[in-house]
PDB file of C-alpha atoms and ligand atoms in Angstrom:
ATOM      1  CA  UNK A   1      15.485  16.032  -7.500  1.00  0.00           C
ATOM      2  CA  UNK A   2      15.323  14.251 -11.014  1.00  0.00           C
ATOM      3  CA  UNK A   3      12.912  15.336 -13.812  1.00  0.00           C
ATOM      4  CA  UNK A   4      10.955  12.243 -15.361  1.00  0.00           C
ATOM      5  CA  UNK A   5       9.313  11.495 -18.120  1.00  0.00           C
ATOM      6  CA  UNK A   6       6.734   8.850 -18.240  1.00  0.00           C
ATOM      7  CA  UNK A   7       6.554   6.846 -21.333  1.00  0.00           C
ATOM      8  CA  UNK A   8       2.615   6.632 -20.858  1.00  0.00           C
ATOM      9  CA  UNK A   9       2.942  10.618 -21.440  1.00  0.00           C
ATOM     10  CA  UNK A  10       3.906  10.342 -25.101  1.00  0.00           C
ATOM     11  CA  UNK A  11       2.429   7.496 -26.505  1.00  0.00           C
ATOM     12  CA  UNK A  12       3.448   8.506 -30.148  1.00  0.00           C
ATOM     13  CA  UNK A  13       6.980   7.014 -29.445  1.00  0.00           C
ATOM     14  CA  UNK A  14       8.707   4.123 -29.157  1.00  0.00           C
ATOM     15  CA  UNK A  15      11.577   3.531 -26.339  1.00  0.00           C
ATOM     16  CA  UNK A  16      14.054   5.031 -28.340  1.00  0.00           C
ATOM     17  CA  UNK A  17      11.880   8.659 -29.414  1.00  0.00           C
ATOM     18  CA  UNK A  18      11.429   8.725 -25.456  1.00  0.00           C
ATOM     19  CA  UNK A  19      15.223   8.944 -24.708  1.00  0.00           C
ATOM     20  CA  UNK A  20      15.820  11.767 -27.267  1.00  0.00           C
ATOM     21  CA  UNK A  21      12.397  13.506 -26.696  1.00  0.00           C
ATOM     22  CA  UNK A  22      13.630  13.369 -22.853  1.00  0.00           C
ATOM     23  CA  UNK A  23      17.002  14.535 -23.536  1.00  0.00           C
ATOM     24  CA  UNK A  24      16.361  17.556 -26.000  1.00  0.00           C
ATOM     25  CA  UNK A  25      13.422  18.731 -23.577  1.00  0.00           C
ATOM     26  CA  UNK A  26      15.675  18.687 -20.486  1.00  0.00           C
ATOM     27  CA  UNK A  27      14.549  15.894 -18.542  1.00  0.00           C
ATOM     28  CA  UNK A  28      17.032  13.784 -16.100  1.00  0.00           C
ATOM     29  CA  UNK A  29      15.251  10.363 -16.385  1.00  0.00           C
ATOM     30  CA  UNK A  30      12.713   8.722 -18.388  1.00  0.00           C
ATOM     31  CA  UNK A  31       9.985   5.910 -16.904  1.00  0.00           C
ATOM     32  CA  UNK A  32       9.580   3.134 -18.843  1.00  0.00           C
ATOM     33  CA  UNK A  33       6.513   1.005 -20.351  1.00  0.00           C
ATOM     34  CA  UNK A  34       6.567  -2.513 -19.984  1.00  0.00           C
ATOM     35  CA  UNK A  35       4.992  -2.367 -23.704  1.00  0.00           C
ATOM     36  CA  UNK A  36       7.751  -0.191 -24.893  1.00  0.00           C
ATOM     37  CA  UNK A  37      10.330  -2.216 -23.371  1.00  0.00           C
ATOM     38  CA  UNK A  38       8.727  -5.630 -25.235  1.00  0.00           C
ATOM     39  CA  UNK A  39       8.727  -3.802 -28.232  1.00  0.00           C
ATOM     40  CA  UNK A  40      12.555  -2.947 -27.807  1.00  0.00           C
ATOM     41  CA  UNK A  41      13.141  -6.039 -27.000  1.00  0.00           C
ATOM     42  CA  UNK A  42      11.211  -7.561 -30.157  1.00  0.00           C
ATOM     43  CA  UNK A  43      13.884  -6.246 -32.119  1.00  0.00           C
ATOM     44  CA  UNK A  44      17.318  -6.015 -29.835  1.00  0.00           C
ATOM     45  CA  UNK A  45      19.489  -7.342 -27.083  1.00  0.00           C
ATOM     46  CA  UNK A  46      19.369  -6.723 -23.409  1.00  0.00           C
ATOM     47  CA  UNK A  47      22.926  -5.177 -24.254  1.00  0.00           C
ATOM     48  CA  UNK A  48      21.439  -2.698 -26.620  1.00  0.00           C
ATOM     49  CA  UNK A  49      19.194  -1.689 -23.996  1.00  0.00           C
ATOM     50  CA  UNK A  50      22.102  -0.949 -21.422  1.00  0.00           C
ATOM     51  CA  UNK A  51      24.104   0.915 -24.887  1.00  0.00           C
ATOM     52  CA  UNK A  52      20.959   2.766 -25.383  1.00  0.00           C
ATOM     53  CA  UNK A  53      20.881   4.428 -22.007  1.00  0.00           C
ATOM     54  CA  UNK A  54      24.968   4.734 -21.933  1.00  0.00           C
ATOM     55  CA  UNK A  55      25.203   6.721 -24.830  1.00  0.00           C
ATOM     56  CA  UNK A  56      22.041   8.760 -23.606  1.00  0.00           C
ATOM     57  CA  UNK A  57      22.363  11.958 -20.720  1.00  0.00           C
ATOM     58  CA  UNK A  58      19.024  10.654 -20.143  1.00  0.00           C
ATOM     59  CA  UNK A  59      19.063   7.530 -17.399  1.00  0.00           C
ATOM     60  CA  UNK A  60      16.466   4.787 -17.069  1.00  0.00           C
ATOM     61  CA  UNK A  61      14.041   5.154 -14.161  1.00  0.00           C
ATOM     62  CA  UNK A  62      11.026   3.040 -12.764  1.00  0.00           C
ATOM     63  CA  UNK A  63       9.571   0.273 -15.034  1.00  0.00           C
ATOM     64  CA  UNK A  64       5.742   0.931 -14.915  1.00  0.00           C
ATOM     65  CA  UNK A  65       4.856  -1.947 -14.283  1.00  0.00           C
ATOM     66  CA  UNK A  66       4.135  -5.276 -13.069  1.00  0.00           C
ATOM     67  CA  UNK A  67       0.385  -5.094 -13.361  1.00  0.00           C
ATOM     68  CA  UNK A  68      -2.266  -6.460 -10.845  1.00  0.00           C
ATOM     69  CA  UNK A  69       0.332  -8.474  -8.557  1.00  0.00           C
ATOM     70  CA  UNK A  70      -1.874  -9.416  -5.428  1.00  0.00           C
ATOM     71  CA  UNK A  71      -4.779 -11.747  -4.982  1.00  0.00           C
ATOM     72  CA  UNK A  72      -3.870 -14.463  -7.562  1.00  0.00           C
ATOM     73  CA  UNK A  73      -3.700 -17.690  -7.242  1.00  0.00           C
ATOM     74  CA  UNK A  74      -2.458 -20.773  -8.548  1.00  0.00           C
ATOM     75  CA  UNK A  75      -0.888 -20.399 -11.704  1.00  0.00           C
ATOM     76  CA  UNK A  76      -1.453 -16.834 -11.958  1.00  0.00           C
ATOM     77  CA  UNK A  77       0.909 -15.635  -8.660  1.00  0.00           C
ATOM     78  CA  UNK A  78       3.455 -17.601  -9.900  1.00  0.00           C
ATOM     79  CA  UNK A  79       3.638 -15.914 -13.195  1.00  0.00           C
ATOM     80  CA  UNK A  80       3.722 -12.809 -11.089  1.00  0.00           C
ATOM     81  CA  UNK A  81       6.941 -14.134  -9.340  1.00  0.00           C
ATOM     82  CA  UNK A  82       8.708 -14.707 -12.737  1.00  0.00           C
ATOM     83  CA  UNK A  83       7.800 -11.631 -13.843  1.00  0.00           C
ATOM     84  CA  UNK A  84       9.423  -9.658 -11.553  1.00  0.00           C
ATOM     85  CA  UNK A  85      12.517 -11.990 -11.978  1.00  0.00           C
ATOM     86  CA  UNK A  86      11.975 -10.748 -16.320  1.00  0.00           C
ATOM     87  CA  UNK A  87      11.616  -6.954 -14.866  1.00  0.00           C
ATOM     88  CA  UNK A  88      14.329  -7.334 -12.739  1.00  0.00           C
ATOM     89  CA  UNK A  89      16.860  -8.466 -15.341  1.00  0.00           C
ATOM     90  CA  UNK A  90      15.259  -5.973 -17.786  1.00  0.00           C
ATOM     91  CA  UNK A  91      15.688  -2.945 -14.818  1.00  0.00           C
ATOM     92  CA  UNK A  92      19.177  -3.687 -14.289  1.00  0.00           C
ATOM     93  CA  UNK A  93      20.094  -4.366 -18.263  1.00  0.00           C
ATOM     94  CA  UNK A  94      18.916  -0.616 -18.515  1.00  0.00           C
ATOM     95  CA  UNK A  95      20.288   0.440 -15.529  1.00  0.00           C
ATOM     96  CA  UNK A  96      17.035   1.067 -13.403  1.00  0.00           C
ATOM     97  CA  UNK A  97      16.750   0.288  -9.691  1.00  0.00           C
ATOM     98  CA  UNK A  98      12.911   0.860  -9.303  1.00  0.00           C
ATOM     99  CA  UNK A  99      10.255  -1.500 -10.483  1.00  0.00           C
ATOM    100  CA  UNK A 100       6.460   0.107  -9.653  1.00  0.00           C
ATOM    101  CA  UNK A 101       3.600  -3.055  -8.390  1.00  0.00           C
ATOM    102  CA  UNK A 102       0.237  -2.334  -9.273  1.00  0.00           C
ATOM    103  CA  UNK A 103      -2.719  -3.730  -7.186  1.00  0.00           C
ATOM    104  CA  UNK A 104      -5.369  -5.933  -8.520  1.00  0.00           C
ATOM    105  CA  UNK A 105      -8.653  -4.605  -8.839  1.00  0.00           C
ATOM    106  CA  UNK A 106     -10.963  -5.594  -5.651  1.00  0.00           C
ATOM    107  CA  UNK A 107     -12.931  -8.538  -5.839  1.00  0.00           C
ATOM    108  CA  UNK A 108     -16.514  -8.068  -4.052  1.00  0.00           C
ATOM    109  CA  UNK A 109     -16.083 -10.555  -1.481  1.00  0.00           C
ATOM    110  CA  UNK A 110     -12.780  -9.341  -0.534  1.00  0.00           C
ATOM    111  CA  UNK A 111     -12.059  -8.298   3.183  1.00  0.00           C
ATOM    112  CA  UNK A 112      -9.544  -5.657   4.159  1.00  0.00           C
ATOM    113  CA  UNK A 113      -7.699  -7.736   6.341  1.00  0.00           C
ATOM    114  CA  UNK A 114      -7.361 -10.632   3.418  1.00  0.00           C
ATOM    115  CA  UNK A 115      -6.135  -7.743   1.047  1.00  0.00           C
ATOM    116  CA  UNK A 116      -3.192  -6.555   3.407  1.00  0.00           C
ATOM    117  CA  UNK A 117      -2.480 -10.308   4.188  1.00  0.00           C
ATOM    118  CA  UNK A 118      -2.079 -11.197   0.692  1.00  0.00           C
ATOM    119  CA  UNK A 119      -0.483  -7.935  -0.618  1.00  0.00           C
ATOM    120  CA  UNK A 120       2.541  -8.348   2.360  1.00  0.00           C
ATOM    121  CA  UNK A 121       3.180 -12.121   1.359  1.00  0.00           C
ATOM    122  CA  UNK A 122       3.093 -10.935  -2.631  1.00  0.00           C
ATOM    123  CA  UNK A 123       5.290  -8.219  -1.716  1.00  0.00           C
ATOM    124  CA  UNK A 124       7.500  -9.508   0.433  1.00  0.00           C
ATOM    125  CA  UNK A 125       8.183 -12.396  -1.946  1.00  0.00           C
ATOM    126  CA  UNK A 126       8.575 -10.238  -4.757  1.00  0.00           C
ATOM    127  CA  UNK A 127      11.009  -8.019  -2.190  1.00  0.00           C
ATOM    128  CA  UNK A 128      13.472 -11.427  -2.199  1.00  0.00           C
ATOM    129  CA  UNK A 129      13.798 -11.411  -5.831  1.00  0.00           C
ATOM    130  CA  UNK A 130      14.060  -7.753  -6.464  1.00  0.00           C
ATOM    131  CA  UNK A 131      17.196  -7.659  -3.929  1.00  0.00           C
ATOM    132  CA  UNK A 132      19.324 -10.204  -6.008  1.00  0.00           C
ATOM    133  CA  UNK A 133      19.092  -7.730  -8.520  1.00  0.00           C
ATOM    134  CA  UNK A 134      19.602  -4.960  -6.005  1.00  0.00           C
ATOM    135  CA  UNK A 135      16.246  -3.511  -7.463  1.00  0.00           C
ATOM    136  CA  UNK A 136      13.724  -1.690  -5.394  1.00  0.00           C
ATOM    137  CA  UNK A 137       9.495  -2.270  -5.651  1.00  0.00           C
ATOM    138  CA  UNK A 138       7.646   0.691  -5.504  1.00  0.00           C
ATOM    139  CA  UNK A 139       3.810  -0.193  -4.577  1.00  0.00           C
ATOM    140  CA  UNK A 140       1.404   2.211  -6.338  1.00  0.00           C
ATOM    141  CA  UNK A 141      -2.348   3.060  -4.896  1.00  0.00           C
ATOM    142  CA  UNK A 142      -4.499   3.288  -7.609  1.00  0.00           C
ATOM    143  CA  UNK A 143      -7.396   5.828  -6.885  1.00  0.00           C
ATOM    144  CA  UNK A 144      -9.925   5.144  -9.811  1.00  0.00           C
ATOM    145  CA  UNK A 145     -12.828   2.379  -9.947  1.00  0.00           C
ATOM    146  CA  UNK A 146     -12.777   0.156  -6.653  1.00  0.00           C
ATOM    147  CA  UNK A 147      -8.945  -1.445  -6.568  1.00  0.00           C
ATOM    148  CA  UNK A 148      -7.961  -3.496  -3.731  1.00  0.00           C
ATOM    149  CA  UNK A 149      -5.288  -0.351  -2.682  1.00  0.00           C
ATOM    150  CA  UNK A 150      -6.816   2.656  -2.698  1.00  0.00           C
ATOM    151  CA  UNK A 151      -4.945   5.260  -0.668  1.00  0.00           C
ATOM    152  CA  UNK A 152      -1.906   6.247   0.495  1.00  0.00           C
ATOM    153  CA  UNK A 153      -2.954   5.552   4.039  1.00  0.00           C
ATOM    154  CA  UNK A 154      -4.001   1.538   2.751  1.00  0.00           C
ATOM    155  CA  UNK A 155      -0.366   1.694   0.965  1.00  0.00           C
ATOM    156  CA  UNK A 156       1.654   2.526   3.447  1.00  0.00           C
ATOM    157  CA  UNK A 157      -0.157   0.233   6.069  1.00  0.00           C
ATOM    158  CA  UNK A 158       0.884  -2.530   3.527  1.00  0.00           C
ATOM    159  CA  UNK A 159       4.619  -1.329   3.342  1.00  0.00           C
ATOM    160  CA  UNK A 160       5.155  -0.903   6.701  1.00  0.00           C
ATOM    161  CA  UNK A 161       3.873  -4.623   7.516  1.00  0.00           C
ATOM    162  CA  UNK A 162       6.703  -5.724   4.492  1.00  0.00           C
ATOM    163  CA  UNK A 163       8.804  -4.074   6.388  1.00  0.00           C
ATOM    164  CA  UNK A 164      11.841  -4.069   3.592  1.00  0.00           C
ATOM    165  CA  UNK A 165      14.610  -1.526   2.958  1.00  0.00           C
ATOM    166  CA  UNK A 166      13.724  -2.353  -0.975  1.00  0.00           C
ATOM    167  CA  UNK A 167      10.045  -1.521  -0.921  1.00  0.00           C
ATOM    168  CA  UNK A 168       8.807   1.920  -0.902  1.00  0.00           C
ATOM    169  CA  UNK A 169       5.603   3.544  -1.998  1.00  0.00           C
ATOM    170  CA  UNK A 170       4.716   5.485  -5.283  1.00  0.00           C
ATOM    171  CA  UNK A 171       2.663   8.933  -4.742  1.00  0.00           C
ATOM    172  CA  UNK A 172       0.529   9.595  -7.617  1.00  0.00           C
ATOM    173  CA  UNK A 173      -1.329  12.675  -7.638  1.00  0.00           C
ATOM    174  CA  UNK A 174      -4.227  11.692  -9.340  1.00  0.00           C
ATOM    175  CA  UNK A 175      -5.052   8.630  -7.919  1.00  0.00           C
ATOM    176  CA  UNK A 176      -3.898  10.944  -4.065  1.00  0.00           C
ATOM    177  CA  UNK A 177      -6.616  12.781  -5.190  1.00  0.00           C
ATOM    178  CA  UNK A 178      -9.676  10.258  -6.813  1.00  0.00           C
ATOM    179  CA  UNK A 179      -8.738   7.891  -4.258  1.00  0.00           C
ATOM    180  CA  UNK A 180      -9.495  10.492  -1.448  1.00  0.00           C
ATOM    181  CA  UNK A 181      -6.105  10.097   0.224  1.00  0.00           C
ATOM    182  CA  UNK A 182      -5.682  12.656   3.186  1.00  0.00           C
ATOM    183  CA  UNK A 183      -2.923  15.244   3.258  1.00  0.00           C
ATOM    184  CA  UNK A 184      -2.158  14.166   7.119  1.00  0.00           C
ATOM    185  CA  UNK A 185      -1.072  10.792   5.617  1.00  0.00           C
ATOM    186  CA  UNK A 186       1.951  12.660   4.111  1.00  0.00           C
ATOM    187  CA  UNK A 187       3.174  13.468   7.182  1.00  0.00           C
ATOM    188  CA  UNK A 188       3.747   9.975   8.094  1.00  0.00           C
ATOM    189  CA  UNK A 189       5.385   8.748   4.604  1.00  0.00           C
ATOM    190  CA  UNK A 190       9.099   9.106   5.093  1.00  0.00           C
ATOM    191  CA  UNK A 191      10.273  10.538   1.855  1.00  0.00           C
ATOM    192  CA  UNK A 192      12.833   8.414   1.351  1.00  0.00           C
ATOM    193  CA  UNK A 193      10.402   5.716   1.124  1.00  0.00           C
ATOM    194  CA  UNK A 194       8.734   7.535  -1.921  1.00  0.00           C
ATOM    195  CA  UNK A 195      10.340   5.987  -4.220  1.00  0.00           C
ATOM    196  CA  UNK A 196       8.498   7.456  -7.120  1.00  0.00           C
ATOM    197  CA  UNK A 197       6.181  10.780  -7.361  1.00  0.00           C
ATOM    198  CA  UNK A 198       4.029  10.828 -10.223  1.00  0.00           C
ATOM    199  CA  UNK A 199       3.201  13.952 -11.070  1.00  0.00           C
ATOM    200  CA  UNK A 200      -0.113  15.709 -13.050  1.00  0.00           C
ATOM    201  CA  UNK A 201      -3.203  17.004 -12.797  1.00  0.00           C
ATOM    202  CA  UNK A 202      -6.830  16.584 -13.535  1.00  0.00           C
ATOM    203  CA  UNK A 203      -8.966  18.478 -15.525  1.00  0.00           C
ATOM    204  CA  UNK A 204     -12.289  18.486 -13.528  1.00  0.00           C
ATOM    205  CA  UNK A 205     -13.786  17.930  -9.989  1.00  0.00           C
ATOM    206  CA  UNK A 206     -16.402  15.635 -11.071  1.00  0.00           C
ATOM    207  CA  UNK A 207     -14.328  13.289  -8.703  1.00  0.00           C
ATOM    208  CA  UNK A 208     -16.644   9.662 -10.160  1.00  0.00           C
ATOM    209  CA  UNK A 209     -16.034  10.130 -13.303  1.00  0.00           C
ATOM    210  CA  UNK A 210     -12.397  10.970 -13.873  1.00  0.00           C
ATOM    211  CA  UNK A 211     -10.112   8.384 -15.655  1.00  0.00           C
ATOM    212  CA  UNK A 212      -6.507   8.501 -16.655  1.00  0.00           C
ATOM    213  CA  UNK A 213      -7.389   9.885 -20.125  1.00  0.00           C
ATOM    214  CA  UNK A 214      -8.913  13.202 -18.059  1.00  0.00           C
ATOM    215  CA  UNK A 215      -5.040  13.710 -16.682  1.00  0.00           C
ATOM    216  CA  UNK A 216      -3.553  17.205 -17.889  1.00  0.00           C
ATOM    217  CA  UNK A 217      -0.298  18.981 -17.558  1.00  0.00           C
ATOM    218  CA  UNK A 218       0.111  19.792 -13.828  1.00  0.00           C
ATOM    219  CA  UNK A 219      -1.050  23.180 -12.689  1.00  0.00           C
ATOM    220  CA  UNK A 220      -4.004  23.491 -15.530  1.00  0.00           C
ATOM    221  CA  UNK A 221      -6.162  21.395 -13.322  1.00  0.00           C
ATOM    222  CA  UNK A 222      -8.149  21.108  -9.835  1.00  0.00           C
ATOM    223  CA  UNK A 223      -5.870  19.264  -7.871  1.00  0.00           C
ATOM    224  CA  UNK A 224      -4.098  20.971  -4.423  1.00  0.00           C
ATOM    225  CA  UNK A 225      -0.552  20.585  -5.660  1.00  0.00           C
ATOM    226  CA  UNK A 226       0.641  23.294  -3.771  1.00  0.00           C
ATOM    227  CA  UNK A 227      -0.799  21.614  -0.687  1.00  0.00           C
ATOM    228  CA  UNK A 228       0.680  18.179  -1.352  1.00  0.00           C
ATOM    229  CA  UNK A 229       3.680  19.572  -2.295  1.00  0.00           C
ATOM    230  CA  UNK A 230       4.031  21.722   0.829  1.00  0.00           C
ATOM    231  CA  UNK A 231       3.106  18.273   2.816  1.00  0.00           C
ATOM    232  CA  UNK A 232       5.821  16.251   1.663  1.00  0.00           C
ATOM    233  CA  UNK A 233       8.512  19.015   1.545  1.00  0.00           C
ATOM    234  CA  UNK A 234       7.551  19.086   5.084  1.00  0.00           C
ATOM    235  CA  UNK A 235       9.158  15.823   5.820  1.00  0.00           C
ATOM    236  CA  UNK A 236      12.139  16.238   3.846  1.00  0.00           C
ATOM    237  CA  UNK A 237      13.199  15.897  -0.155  1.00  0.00           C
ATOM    238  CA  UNK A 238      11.809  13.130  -2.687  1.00  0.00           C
ATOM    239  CA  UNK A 239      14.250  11.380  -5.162  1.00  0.00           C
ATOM    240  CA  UNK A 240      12.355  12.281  -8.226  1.00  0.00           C
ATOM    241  CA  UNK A 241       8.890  13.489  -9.582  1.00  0.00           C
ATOM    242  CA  UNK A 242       7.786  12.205 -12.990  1.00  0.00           C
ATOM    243  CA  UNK A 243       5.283  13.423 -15.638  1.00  0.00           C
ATOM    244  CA  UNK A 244       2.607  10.454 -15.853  1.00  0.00           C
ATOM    245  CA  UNK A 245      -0.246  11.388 -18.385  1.00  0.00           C
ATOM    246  CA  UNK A 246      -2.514   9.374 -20.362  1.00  0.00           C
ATOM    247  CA  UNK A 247      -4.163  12.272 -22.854  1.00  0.00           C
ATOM    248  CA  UNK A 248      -4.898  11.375 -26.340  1.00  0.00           C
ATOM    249  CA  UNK A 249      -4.835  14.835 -26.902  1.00  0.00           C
ATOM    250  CA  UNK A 250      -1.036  14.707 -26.333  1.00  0.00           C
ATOM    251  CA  UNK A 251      -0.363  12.038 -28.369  1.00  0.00           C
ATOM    252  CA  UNK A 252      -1.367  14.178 -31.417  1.00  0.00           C
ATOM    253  CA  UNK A 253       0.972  16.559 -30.490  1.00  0.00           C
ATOM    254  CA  UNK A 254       4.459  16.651 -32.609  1.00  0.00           C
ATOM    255  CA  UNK A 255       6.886  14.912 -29.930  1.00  0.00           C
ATOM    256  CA  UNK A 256       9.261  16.999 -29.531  1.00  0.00           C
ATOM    257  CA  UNK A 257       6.693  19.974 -28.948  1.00  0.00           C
ATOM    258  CA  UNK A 258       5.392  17.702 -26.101  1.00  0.00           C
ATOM    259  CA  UNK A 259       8.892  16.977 -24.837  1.00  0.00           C
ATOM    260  CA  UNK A 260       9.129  20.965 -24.486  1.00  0.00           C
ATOM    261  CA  UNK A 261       5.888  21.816 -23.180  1.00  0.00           C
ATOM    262  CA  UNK A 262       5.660  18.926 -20.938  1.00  0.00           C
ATOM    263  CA  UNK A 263       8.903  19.945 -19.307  1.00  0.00           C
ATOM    264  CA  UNK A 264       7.848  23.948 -18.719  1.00  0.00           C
ATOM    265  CA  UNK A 265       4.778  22.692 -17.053  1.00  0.00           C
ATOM    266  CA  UNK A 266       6.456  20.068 -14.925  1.00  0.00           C
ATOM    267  CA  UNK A 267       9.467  22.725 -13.788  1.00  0.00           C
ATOM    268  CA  UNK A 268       7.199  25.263 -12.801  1.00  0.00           C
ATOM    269  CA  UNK A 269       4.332  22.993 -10.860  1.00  0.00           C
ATOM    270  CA  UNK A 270       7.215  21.619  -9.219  1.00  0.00           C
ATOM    271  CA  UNK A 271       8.936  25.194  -8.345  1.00  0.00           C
ATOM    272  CA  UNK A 272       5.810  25.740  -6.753  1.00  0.00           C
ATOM    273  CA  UNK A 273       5.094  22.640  -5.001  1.00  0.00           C
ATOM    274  CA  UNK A 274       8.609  22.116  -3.760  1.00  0.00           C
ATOM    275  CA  UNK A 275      10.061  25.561  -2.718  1.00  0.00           C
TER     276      UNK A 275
HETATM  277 ZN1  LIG B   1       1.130   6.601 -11.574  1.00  0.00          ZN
END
């Protein structure tokens, strides 16, 4: 299993501090920010991007992400389309096979049915592009406020009615747990079709009012991790798990310091959630 870190985890860097923060703490992979990415990009070649990850032990995992992909219309879906034609040039430039699709928020008047519909033809679409660039989407449930994919059961519903070898899920923790995903859900997520874990904690129960910010290192928080990770070890072994925090607290921290402490807490909730 690879070790990730998230670029959203140590804001205080560019693209470049990630890769060295990543490699002197340990980590196998690091996830990368569309924002980070621009930036690099502001200022070099897509050829420095694959030299940056070839000199590196440190590979190039997901690209988080194309943001807010379903129920558009018009002009807007089609700029969704060419951007994951960008990403996908981008991910393989840096050597990534995994681009993560983030729901849009739900509209009132939206029905479930409309929602699946929509997110299959998005995905599917998105699915033809990905797989000239042999790149995989990873569709990510987002927990929080009242988006249009909510839980892991809504997710997987969705991916199994794509119905494509290149698109999988992502399991994040904290939107598992705000979203009020069920543990029995696991059971029916082939691993292999987790294409990304995200992996954290959060620091209260107060279930309404948690928001990324509230995220904390995994294991100083409320969330079952033992119980989740017991679940999906239960149906075999994931490809990777990576640290995805938002703290501003964190971002004061020297970045190498992070890098370190980050990486104890990530080992050890992970010892314990995937024995
Ligand atoms: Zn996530």
């Amino acid at each position: 299993m690879l070790y990730g870190l998230n670029g959203s985890t140590t804001d205080q860097c560019t693209l470049e501090e990630d890769v060295l923060v990543a490699e002197h703490a340990g980590y196998d992979v690091v996830e990368l920010r569309t924002y980070k990415l621009e930036a690099f990009l502001k200022e070099h070649t897509l050829d420095d991007l694959t030299k940056l990850f070839e000199r590196s032990s440190v590979k190039a995992d997901a690209i988080n992400a194309i943001e807010f992909f379903n129920l558009k219309q018009g002009e807007e879906r089609a700029q969704v389309l060419k951007d994951t034609e960008k990403w996908c040039q981008i991910a393989r430039a840096a050597g990534s096979s995994y681009i993560i699709a983030v729901p849009s928020p739900r509209p009132p008047d939206a029905a479930d049915e409309e929602i699946v519909k929509d997110s299959v033809q998005m995905l599917q679409e998105m699915s033809d592009i990905a797989e000239k660039y042999q790149v995989n989407i990873a569709l990510e449930f987002i927990g929080i406020q009242d988006f249009s994919v909510k839980t892991l059961e809504a997710a997987r519903k969705i991916m199994n009615k794509v119905n494509r070898v290149n698109v999988g899920l992502v399991l994040d923790v904290f939107h598992f747990y705000t979203g009020g995903s069920s543990l029995d859900a696991i059971d029916d997520t082939p691993p292999e079709k987790i294409f990304v874990f995200h992996i954290n904690d959060a620091e209260h129960a107060r279930i309404e009012e948690l928001e990324d910010k509230d995220r904390i290192f995994p294991g100083l928080g409320v969330i079952p991790l033992k119980e989740i990770g017991k679940r999906v070890q239960k149906t075999g072994q994931i490809r990777m798990v990576g640290l995805e925090l938002f703290r501003p607290d964190y971002w004061e921290m020297e970045k190498y310091d992070l890098g370190e402490q980050s990486y104890r807490y990530v080992k050890e909730a992970s010892d314990k959630m995937f024995v």
